[in-house]
């Protein structure tokens, strides 16, 4: 036999593939969320602040940097917000939303003035350009739909009499953003006012079309996606949800408000089945959203801007609380319900980060990103805790020993709510 000697080469050690690295990081993150969720349940506090702090620890400048799975987490975070708002929309009918918008338009106007003006003023006081100050006004104006939707569900307040008022204000804020973002884009890139006006008009047209479809063709849409198979039902609903959310985002309307309007459109057995099937999926991706939110913040950048961000957070927390209480009182909600309404609007979140990101990408102001990160982190954590303990904090009307009375005006109530607790 002829022996053939083959040279032996030292093979390099196998490297972990990119997919493997993503799976490892995702596994670690989900295990951390599971542990933190148990800790939060044991302490009787919301899990969201712990999830946000976990993201802060794992992000740039943290102790456990996450890099391989960041792109996946970004997509997962967006899915989380979409699912949160879809399921929230399923709890209400188009008539509820229409009546809420009609009765709360004045509160929406107050919301814009009371919460945008402090941000704009602070931006100018810090020496920023008018465009950067306008971006900060948007940051302070809009509440976090993702955080508020999650907490309303966690604290079982979806059926409360004040919740339609909260949702009406959130939807109005998203509609304002449909006009605000194209205008800001024009200012940042120096495009013509006509281009900005066209973009804003298209965005508003899409929102109006979505309202018409949800109010007049809900039964047709529900029949289209209905199936006795859970697999086919989920595929149809998720496919339609992501399509609507993506189209909304493409025309600079919040993907979340697109998902919310689709939730309003689905009705009957479809809505009941989806409310049963989707919550576990929503909770997983919702957790990823809050972690990714924290990942985007470098703790080292927070220190120089912490004090002014804290001062602005205090001012705009008070203005949000006042806005919510004023809106609830106009709708005949009692003192405790007014208090819960105001505290529910305090958290800021994903949209504020998006607005600041536009300015950072365009080079509008170097401090805008860190300032917004500190501001949002403060109000996301504090707002979550305020919502948790809202029923244990006496309303302002009772601080002097007197119970304030509310006008006897009928308040909108969810058509699909099974129980409405007293306020």
Tab-separated table of C-alpha atoms in Angstrom:
chain	number	residue	atom	x	y	z
A	1	UNK	CA	0.000	0.000	0.000
A	2	UNK	CA	1.119	3.415	-0.771
A	3	UNK	CA	0.934	5.710	2.176
A	4	UNK	CA	0.303	9.335	1.458
A	5	UNK	CA	1.424	11.721	4.143
A	6	UNK	CA	-0.772	14.737	4.463
A	7	UNK	CA	0.592	17.785	6.252
A	8	UNK	CA	-1.206	18.492	9.472
A	9	UNK	CA	-2.248	22.093	9.911
A	10	UNK	CA	-3.358	23.680	13.115
A	11	UNK	CA	-6.940	24.661	12.478
A	12	UNK	CA	-8.117	28.024	13.850
A	13	UNK	CA	-10.544	27.874	16.709
A	14	UNK	CA	-14.124	28.181	15.466
A	15	UNK	CA	-15.610	31.602	15.947
A	16	UNK	CA	-19.135	32.192	17.095
A	17	UNK	CA	-21.290	33.138	14.115
A	18	UNK	CA	-23.160	36.419	14.094
A	19	UNK	CA	-26.453	34.564	14.462
A	20	UNK	CA	-25.050	32.660	17.431
A	21	UNK	CA	-23.874	35.878	19.082
A	22	UNK	CA	-27.309	37.413	18.608
A	23	UNK	CA	-28.992	34.379	20.144
A	24	UNK	CA	-26.623	34.431	23.120
A	25	UNK	CA	-27.234	38.111	23.793
A	26	UNK	CA	-30.987	37.709	23.321
A	27	UNK	CA	-31.012	34.757	25.711
A	28	UNK	CA	-29.144	36.752	28.354
A	29	UNK	CA	-31.501	39.714	27.966
A	30	UNK	CA	-34.637	37.579	28.262
A	31	UNK	CA	-33.277	35.825	31.350
A	32	UNK	CA	-32.440	39.192	32.916
A	33	UNK	CA	-35.986	40.387	32.183
A	34	UNK	CA	-37.416	37.244	33.770
A	35	UNK	CA	-35.392	37.818	36.936
A	36	UNK	CA	-36.229	41.531	37.075
A	37	UNK	CA	-39.906	40.800	36.510
A	38	UNK	CA	-39.893	38.490	39.515
A	39	UNK	CA	-38.083	41.122	41.602
A	40	UNK	CA	-40.603	43.794	40.584
A	41	UNK	CA	-43.513	41.502	41.446
A	42	UNK	CA	-41.962	40.727	44.836
A	43	UNK	CA	-41.448	44.429	45.589
A	44	UNK	CA	-44.869	45.415	44.263
A	45	UNK	CA	-43.502	47.949	41.744
A	46	UNK	CA	-43.791	48.199	37.928
A	47	UNK	CA	-41.260	46.181	35.958
A	48	UNK	CA	-40.697	48.953	33.406
A	49	UNK	CA	-38.221	51.039	35.480
A	50	UNK	CA	-36.138	47.923	36.113
A	51	UNK	CA	-36.187	47.053	32.410
A	52	UNK	CA	-35.057	50.585	31.542
A	53	UNK	CA	-32.211	50.446	34.049
A	54	UNK	CA	-31.200	47.017	32.717
A	55	UNK	CA	-30.891	48.526	29.245
A	56	UNK	CA	-28.826	51.351	30.705
A	57	UNK	CA	-26.421	48.853	32.287
A	58	UNK	CA	-26.129	46.841	29.060
A	59	UNK	CA	-25.686	49.770	26.674
A	60	UNK	CA	-22.658	51.808	25.616
A	61	UNK	CA	-20.746	52.844	28.692
A	62	UNK	CA	-22.481	50.186	30.778
A	63	UNK	CA	-21.119	47.054	32.382
A	64	UNK	CA	-22.485	44.509	29.884
A	65	UNK	CA	-22.206	45.956	26.364
A	66	UNK	CA	-24.639	44.559	23.808
A	67	UNK	CA	-23.633	44.945	20.177
A	68	UNK	CA	-24.385	41.869	18.069
A	69	UNK	CA	-28.120	41.864	18.744
A	70	UNK	CA	-28.702	45.615	18.664
A	71	UNK	CA	-30.293	45.592	15.203
A	72	UNK	CA	-32.626	42.763	16.179
A	73	UNK	CA	-33.531	44.576	19.401
A	74	UNK	CA	-34.343	47.734	17.441
A	75	UNK	CA	-36.844	45.840	15.306
A	76	UNK	CA	-38.169	43.943	18.328
A	77	UNK	CA	-38.661	47.220	20.191
A	78	UNK	CA	-40.721	48.641	17.331
A	79	UNK	CA	-42.815	45.469	17.230
A	80	UNK	CA	-43.348	45.791	20.974
A	81	UNK	CA	-44.812	49.294	20.705
A	82	UNK	CA	-47.007	48.254	17.772
A	83	UNK	CA	-48.434	45.269	19.659
A	84	UNK	CA	-49.001	47.341	22.807
A	85	UNK	CA	-51.098	49.874	20.916
A	86	UNK	CA	-52.884	47.245	18.794
A	87	UNK	CA	-54.200	45.461	21.879
A	88	UNK	CA	-55.115	48.736	23.527
A	89	UNK	CA	-57.131	49.729	20.467
A	90	UNK	CA	-58.985	46.407	20.598
A	91	UNK	CA	-60.545	47.463	23.906
A	92	UNK	CA	-62.443	50.372	22.351
A	93	UNK	CA	-64.807	51.105	19.506
A	94	UNK	CA	-64.416	53.834	16.846
A	95	UNK	CA	-67.369	55.656	18.415
A	96	UNK	CA	-65.525	55.834	21.738
A	97	UNK	CA	-62.524	57.459	20.099
A	98	UNK	CA	-64.603	59.854	18.002
A	99	UNK	CA	-66.563	61.015	21.039
A	100	UNK	CA	-63.354	61.310	23.048
A	101	UNK	CA	-61.638	63.467	20.439
A	102	UNK	CA	-64.721	65.652	20.087
A	103	UNK	CA	-65.031	66.260	23.835
A	104	UNK	CA	-61.310	66.612	24.566
A	105	UNK	CA	-60.036	68.856	21.750
A	106	UNK	CA	-59.702	71.786	24.189
A	107	UNK	CA	-57.656	69.612	26.543
A	108	UNK	CA	-55.482	68.634	23.576
A	109	UNK	CA	-54.838	72.305	22.847
A	110	UNK	CA	-53.948	72.938	26.495
A	111	UNK	CA	-51.686	69.878	26.418
A	112	UNK	CA	-49.720	71.304	23.502
A	113	UNK	CA	-49.278	74.790	24.922
A	114	UNK	CA	-48.571	73.793	28.529
A	115	UNK	CA	-45.991	71.124	27.686
A	116	UNK	CA	-44.294	72.388	24.524
A	117	UNK	CA	-43.663	75.974	25.671
A	118	UNK	CA	-41.427	75.001	28.651
A	119	UNK	CA	-39.228	72.885	26.373
A	120	UNK	CA	-38.879	75.653	23.802
A	121	UNK	CA	-38.104	78.221	26.512
A	122	UNK	CA	-35.434	76.043	28.155
A	123	UNK	CA	-33.816	75.396	24.780
A	124	UNK	CA	-33.467	79.119	24.173
A	125	UNK	CA	-32.217	79.683	27.730
A	126	UNK	CA	-29.468	77.119	27.133
A	127	UNK	CA	-28.329	79.088	24.093
A	128	UNK	CA	-29.582	76.616	21.503
A	129	UNK	CA	-30.789	77.613	18.047
A	130	UNK	CA	-34.545	78.132	17.533
A	131	UNK	CA	-34.699	74.888	15.547
A	132	UNK	CA	-33.057	72.886	18.361
A	133	UNK	CA	-35.358	74.579	20.895
A	134	UNK	CA	-38.358	73.608	18.733
A	135	UNK	CA	-37.172	69.999	18.779
A	136	UNK	CA	-36.936	70.116	22.575
A	137	UNK	CA	-40.510	71.459	22.631
A	138	UNK	CA	-41.604	68.331	20.773
A	139	UNK	CA	-39.663	66.176	23.239
A	140	UNK	CA	-41.426	67.699	26.252
A	141	UNK	CA	-44.851	67.754	24.599
A	142	UNK	CA	-45.489	64.130	23.698
A	143	UNK	CA	-46.129	61.384	26.248
A	144	UNK	CA	-45.017	57.784	25.751
A	145	UNK	CA	-47.786	55.703	24.179
A	146	UNK	CA	-45.730	52.530	24.678
A	147	UNK	CA	-45.122	52.955	28.406
A	148	UNK	CA	-48.630	54.227	29.161
A	149	UNK	CA	-50.306	51.436	27.184
A	150	UNK	CA	-48.251	48.794	29.015
A	151	UNK	CA	-48.981	50.257	32.450
A	152	UNK	CA	-52.707	50.685	31.814
A	153	UNK	CA	-52.811	46.967	31.086
A	154	UNK	CA	-50.514	45.967	33.965
A	155	UNK	CA	-52.572	47.933	36.497
A	156	UNK	CA	-55.892	46.742	34.997
A	157	UNK	CA	-57.086	50.278	34.231
A	158	UNK	CA	-58.121	49.719	30.620
A	159	UNK	CA	-61.793	49.690	31.639
A	160	UNK	CA	-61.551	52.743	33.927
A	161	UNK	CA	-63.777	55.692	33.073
A	162	UNK	CA	-60.772	58.014	32.686
A	163	UNK	CA	-58.853	55.773	30.262
A	164	UNK	CA	-60.667	56.953	27.075
A	165	UNK	CA	-59.611	60.493	27.989
A	166	UNK	CA	-55.977	59.409	28.283
A	167	UNK	CA	-56.192	57.644	24.916
A	168	UNK	CA	-57.851	60.646	23.262
A	169	UNK	CA	-54.982	62.891	24.370
A	170	UNK	CA	-52.379	60.368	23.203
A	171	UNK	CA	-53.999	60.064	19.777
A	172	UNK	CA	-54.192	63.866	19.447
A	173	UNK	CA	-50.501	64.075	20.282
A	174	UNK	CA	-49.684	61.563	17.556
A	175	UNK	CA	-51.795	63.498	15.055
A	176	UNK	CA	-49.919	66.690	15.977
A	177	UNK	CA	-46.677	64.784	15.372
A	178	UNK	CA	-47.928	63.970	11.874
A	179	UNK	CA	-47.723	67.713	11.163
A	180	UNK	CA	-44.767	68.535	13.416
A	181	UNK	CA	-42.259	66.034	12.001
A	182	UNK	CA	-42.495	67.119	8.325
A	183	UNK	CA	-42.136	70.770	9.346
A	184	UNK	CA	-39.083	69.986	11.495
A	185	UNK	CA	-37.593	67.956	8.652
A	186	UNK	CA	-37.943	71.001	6.405
A	187	UNK	CA	-36.174	73.212	8.943
A	188	UNK	CA	-33.340	70.712	9.443
A	189	UNK	CA	-32.500	70.095	5.784
A	190	UNK	CA	-33.424	73.507	4.422
A	191	UNK	CA	-36.112	72.217	2.059
A	192	UNK	CA	-38.928	74.421	0.833
A	193	UNK	CA	-41.991	75.167	2.924
A	194	UNK	CA	-44.104	73.756	0.084
A	195	UNK	CA	-42.435	70.349	0.480
A	196	UNK	CA	-43.096	70.443	4.212
A	197	UNK	CA	-46.729	71.429	3.680
A	198	UNK	CA	-47.233	68.598	1.177
A	199	UNK	CA	-45.699	66.041	3.551
A	200	UNK	CA	-47.866	67.256	6.437
A	201	UNK	CA	-50.979	67.174	4.237
A	202	UNK	CA	-50.279	63.602	3.122
A	203	UNK	CA	-49.762	62.504	6.728
A	204	UNK	CA	-53.036	64.073	7.863
A	205	UNK	CA	-54.836	62.557	4.887
A	206	UNK	CA	-53.628	59.084	5.865
A	207	UNK	CA	-54.837	59.585	9.441
A	208	UNK	CA	-58.241	60.786	8.211
A	209	UNK	CA	-58.530	57.789	5.858
A	210	UNK	CA	-57.695	55.429	8.726
A	211	UNK	CA	-60.446	57.011	10.843
A	212	UNK	CA	-62.992	56.588	8.029
A	213	UNK	CA	-62.066	52.942	7.501
A	214	UNK	CA	-62.186	52.163	11.230
A	215	UNK	CA	-65.597	53.804	11.637
A	216	UNK	CA	-67.367	52.603	8.488
A	217	UNK	CA	-65.734	49.376	7.359
A	218	UNK	CA	-64.742	47.654	10.601
A	219	UNK	CA	-67.020	44.648	9.986
A	220	UNK	CA	-65.567	44.090	6.512
A	221	UNK	CA	-61.984	44.181	7.814
A	222	UNK	CA	-62.875	41.788	10.642
A	223	UNK	CA	-64.460	39.313	8.203
A	224	UNK	CA	-61.378	39.530	6.006
A	225	UNK	CA	-58.967	38.366	8.716
A	226	UNK	CA	-61.304	36.051	10.669
A	227	UNK	CA	-60.405	32.370	10.807
A	228	UNK	CA	-61.197	29.472	13.111
A	229	UNK	CA	-57.550	28.463	12.914
A	230	UNK	CA	-55.453	30.264	15.512
A	231	UNK	CA	-52.444	30.075	13.216
A	232	UNK	CA	-54.224	31.662	10.270
A	233	UNK	CA	-55.856	34.276	12.483
A	234	UNK	CA	-52.501	35.324	13.954
A	235	UNK	CA	-50.856	35.406	10.541
A	236	UNK	CA	-53.644	37.564	9.139
A	237	UNK	CA	-53.834	39.991	12.057
A	238	UNK	CA	-50.064	40.355	12.478
A	239	UNK	CA	-49.555	40.762	8.747
A	240	UNK	CA	-52.214	43.464	8.538
A	241	UNK	CA	-50.895	45.158	11.696
A	242	UNK	CA	-47.303	45.367	10.479
A	243	UNK	CA	-48.443	46.521	7.029
A	244	UNK	CA	-50.583	49.330	8.450
A	245	UNK	CA	-47.895	50.343	10.958
A	246	UNK	CA	-45.208	50.360	8.260
A	247	UNK	CA	-47.319	52.442	5.884
A	248	UNK	CA	-48.090	54.892	8.692
A	249	UNK	CA	-44.397	55.234	9.505
A	250	UNK	CA	-43.557	55.714	5.811
A	251	UNK	CA	-45.733	58.846	5.675
A	252	UNK	CA	-44.294	60.120	8.999
A	253	UNK	CA	-47.321	59.142	11.063
A	254	UNK	CA	-46.556	57.175	14.217
A	255	UNK	CA	-46.532	53.423	13.559
A	256	UNK	CA	-48.085	53.077	17.005
A	257	UNK	CA	-51.113	55.209	16.137
A	258	UNK	CA	-51.556	53.169	12.942
A	259	UNK	CA	-51.658	49.980	15.017
A	260	UNK	CA	-54.058	51.621	17.488
A	261	UNK	CA	-56.474	52.583	14.704
A	262	UNK	CA	-56.335	49.040	13.323
A	263	UNK	CA	-57.207	47.753	16.797
A	264	UNK	CA	-60.269	50.018	16.751
A	265	UNK	CA	-61.244	48.569	13.389
A	266	UNK	CA	-61.234	44.918	14.449
A	267	UNK	CA	-64.436	43.879	16.182
A	268	UNK	CA	-66.576	40.929	17.195
A	269	UNK	CA	-65.129	37.441	17.524
A	270	UNK	CA	-61.871	38.497	15.871
A	271	UNK	CA	-61.199	41.078	18.576
A	272	UNK	CA	-62.052	38.597	21.334
A	273	UNK	CA	-59.746	35.924	19.902
A	274	UNK	CA	-56.849	38.326	19.340
A	275	UNK	CA	-57.130	39.674	22.896
A	276	UNK	CA	-56.664	36.084	24.065
A	277	UNK	CA	-53.816	35.084	21.750
A	278	UNK	CA	-51.550	38.152	21.578
A	279	UNK	CA	-50.809	39.224	25.198
A	280	UNK	CA	-47.836	36.822	25.711
A	281	UNK	CA	-46.268	37.985	22.446
A	282	UNK	CA	-46.920	41.610	23.371
A	283	UNK	CA	-45.295	41.187	26.775
A	284	UNK	CA	-42.103	39.649	25.347
A	285	UNK	CA	-41.601	42.295	22.669
A	286	UNK	CA	-42.770	45.032	25.035
A	287	UNK	CA	-39.971	44.053	27.404
A	288	UNK	CA	-37.472	44.254	24.547
A	289	UNK	CA	-38.718	47.755	23.767
A	290	UNK	CA	-37.909	49.045	27.233
A	291	UNK	CA	-34.493	47.359	27.254
A	292	UNK	CA	-33.616	48.810	23.855
A	293	UNK	CA	-34.751	52.218	25.067
A	294	UNK	CA	-32.177	52.003	27.853
A	295	UNK	CA	-29.516	50.659	25.482
A	296	UNK	CA	-29.627	53.865	23.456
A	297	UNK	CA	-28.489	55.916	26.447
A	298	UNK	CA	-24.828	56.232	27.433
A	299	UNK	CA	-24.729	56.831	31.211
A	300	UNK	CA	-21.586	58.976	30.881
A	301	UNK	CA	-23.443	61.534	28.759
A	302	UNK	CA	-26.129	62.094	31.385
A	303	UNK	CA	-24.015	63.763	34.087
A	304	UNK	CA	-23.402	67.222	32.470
A	305	UNK	CA	-27.085	67.744	31.607
A	306	UNK	CA	-28.675	66.028	34.592
A	307	UNK	CA	-29.654	69.123	36.626
A	308	UNK	CA	-31.335	71.141	33.833
A	309	UNK	CA	-33.049	67.972	32.587
A	310	UNK	CA	-34.302	67.259	36.111
A	311	UNK	CA	-35.678	70.805	36.461
A	312	UNK	CA	-37.471	70.601	33.113
A	313	UNK	CA	-38.804	67.147	33.987
A	314	UNK	CA	-40.308	68.525	37.195
A	315	UNK	CA	-42.000	71.431	35.401
A	316	UNK	CA	-43.457	69.338	32.571
A	317	UNK	CA	-44.569	66.583	34.939
A	318	UNK	CA	-46.680	69.193	36.738
A	319	UNK	CA	-48.072	70.588	33.466
A	320	UNK	CA	-48.996	67.096	32.240
A	321	UNK	CA	-50.723	66.293	35.522
A	322	UNK	CA	-52.677	69.543	35.361
A	323	UNK	CA	-53.663	68.899	31.730
A	324	UNK	CA	-54.955	65.402	32.498
A	325	UNK	CA	-56.848	66.493	35.611
A	326	UNK	CA	-58.457	69.399	33.778
A	327	UNK	CA	-59.559	67.137	30.920
A	328	UNK	CA	-60.951	64.507	33.297
A	329	UNK	CA	-62.872	67.095	35.346
A	330	UNK	CA	-64.503	68.440	32.168
A	331	UNK	CA	-65.745	64.895	31.487
A	332	UNK	CA	-67.299	64.409	34.902
A	333	UNK	CA	-64.575	62.187	36.363
A	334	UNK	CA	-64.199	62.229	40.152
A	335	UNK	CA	-61.099	63.442	42.036
A	336	UNK	CA	-59.349	60.055	42.133
A	337	UNK	CA	-59.982	59.503	38.427
A	338	UNK	CA	-58.712	63.007	37.660
A	339	UNK	CA	-55.551	62.265	39.618
A	340	UNK	CA	-55.006	58.967	37.778
A	341	UNK	CA	-55.555	60.728	34.439
A	342	UNK	CA	-52.929	63.360	35.157
A	343	UNK	CA	-50.352	60.915	36.495
A	344	UNK	CA	-50.900	58.587	33.523
A	345	UNK	CA	-49.650	61.260	31.112
A	346	UNK	CA	-46.309	61.897	32.863
A	347	UNK	CA	-44.106	59.205	31.214
A	348	UNK	CA	-42.126	60.305	28.155
A	349	UNK	CA	-40.494	57.730	25.932
A	350	UNK	CA	-39.973	56.458	22.429
A	351	UNK	CA	-41.292	59.396	20.418
A	352	UNK	CA	-39.243	61.918	22.385
A	353	UNK	CA	-36.112	59.928	21.541
A	354	UNK	CA	-37.119	59.822	17.865
A	355	UNK	CA	-37.563	63.607	17.757
A	356	UNK	CA	-34.187	64.215	19.400
A	357	UNK	CA	-32.597	61.691	17.049
A	358	UNK	CA	-33.660	63.785	14.051
A	359	UNK	CA	-31.876	66.808	15.482
A	360	UNK	CA	-28.754	64.862	16.438
A	361	UNK	CA	-28.501	63.307	12.967
A	362	UNK	CA	-28.807	66.750	11.373
A	363	UNK	CA	-26.255	68.313	13.752
A	364	UNK	CA	-28.771	70.771	15.204
A	365	UNK	CA	-27.341	70.700	18.756
A	366	UNK	CA	-24.729	68.417	20.333
A	367	UNK	CA	-26.376	68.417	23.779
A	368	UNK	CA	-29.855	67.610	22.488
A	369	UNK	CA	-29.303	63.837	22.551
A	370	UNK	CA	-27.900	63.509	26.107
A	371	UNK	CA	-30.354	66.105	27.457
A	372	UNK	CA	-33.318	64.230	25.975
A	373	UNK	CA	-31.983	60.902	27.222
A	374	UNK	CA	-31.706	62.202	30.801
A	375	UNK	CA	-35.104	63.905	30.627
A	376	UNK	CA	-36.872	60.857	29.222
A	377	UNK	CA	-35.206	58.406	31.594
A	378	UNK	CA	-36.267	60.503	34.594
A	379	UNK	CA	-39.898	60.753	33.506
A	380	UNK	CA	-40.104	57.154	32.271
A	381	UNK	CA	-39.041	55.840	35.671
A	382	UNK	CA	-40.820	58.428	37.851
A	383	UNK	CA	-43.945	58.366	35.668
A	384	UNK	CA	-44.173	54.577	35.924
A	385	UNK	CA	-43.952	54.737	39.714
A	386	UNK	CA	-46.510	57.554	39.905
A	387	UNK	CA	-48.968	55.494	37.868
A	388	UNK	CA	-48.359	52.503	40.136
A	389	UNK	CA	-49.088	54.403	43.344
A	390	UNK	CA	-51.712	56.809	41.957
A	391	UNK	CA	-54.482	55.374	44.121
A	392	UNK	CA	-52.346	55.671	47.262
A	393	UNK	CA	-51.432	59.342	46.734
A	394	UNK	CA	-54.252	61.653	47.886
A	395	UNK	CA	-55.542	63.910	45.064
A	396	UNK	CA	-54.686	67.635	45.458
A	397	UNK	CA	-58.339	68.423	46.147
A	398	UNK	CA	-58.142	66.435	49.380
A	399	UNK	CA	-54.841	67.822	50.683
A	400	UNK	CA	-56.620	70.585	52.552
A	401	UNK	CA	-59.238	68.219	53.945
A	402	UNK	CA	-61.849	69.232	51.355
A	403	UNK	CA	-63.154	66.973	48.615
A	404	UNK	CA	-63.510	68.774	45.288
A	405	UNK	CA	-66.647	68.144	43.325
A	406	UNK	CA	-66.832	67.296	39.655
A	407	UNK	CA	-69.414	68.608	37.192
A	408	UNK	CA	-72.176	66.204	36.279
A	409	UNK	CA	-71.166	65.615	32.698
A	410	UNK	CA	-71.401	62.160	31.156
A	411	UNK	CA	-68.007	60.656	30.534
A	412	UNK	CA	-67.233	58.413	27.556
A	413	UNK	CA	-66.901	54.758	28.426
A	414	UNK	CA	-65.380	51.903	26.413
A	415	UNK	CA	-67.998	49.973	24.511
A	416	UNK	CA	-66.134	46.725	25.049
A	417	UNK	CA	-65.272	47.228	28.722
A	418	UNK	CA	-66.822	44.596	30.998
A	419	UNK	CA	-66.353	46.448	34.278
A	420	UNK	CA	-65.994	50.117	35.090
A	421	UNK	CA	-64.632	50.671	38.593
A	422	UNK	CA	-65.742	53.706	40.572
A	423	UNK	CA	-63.554	56.804	40.523
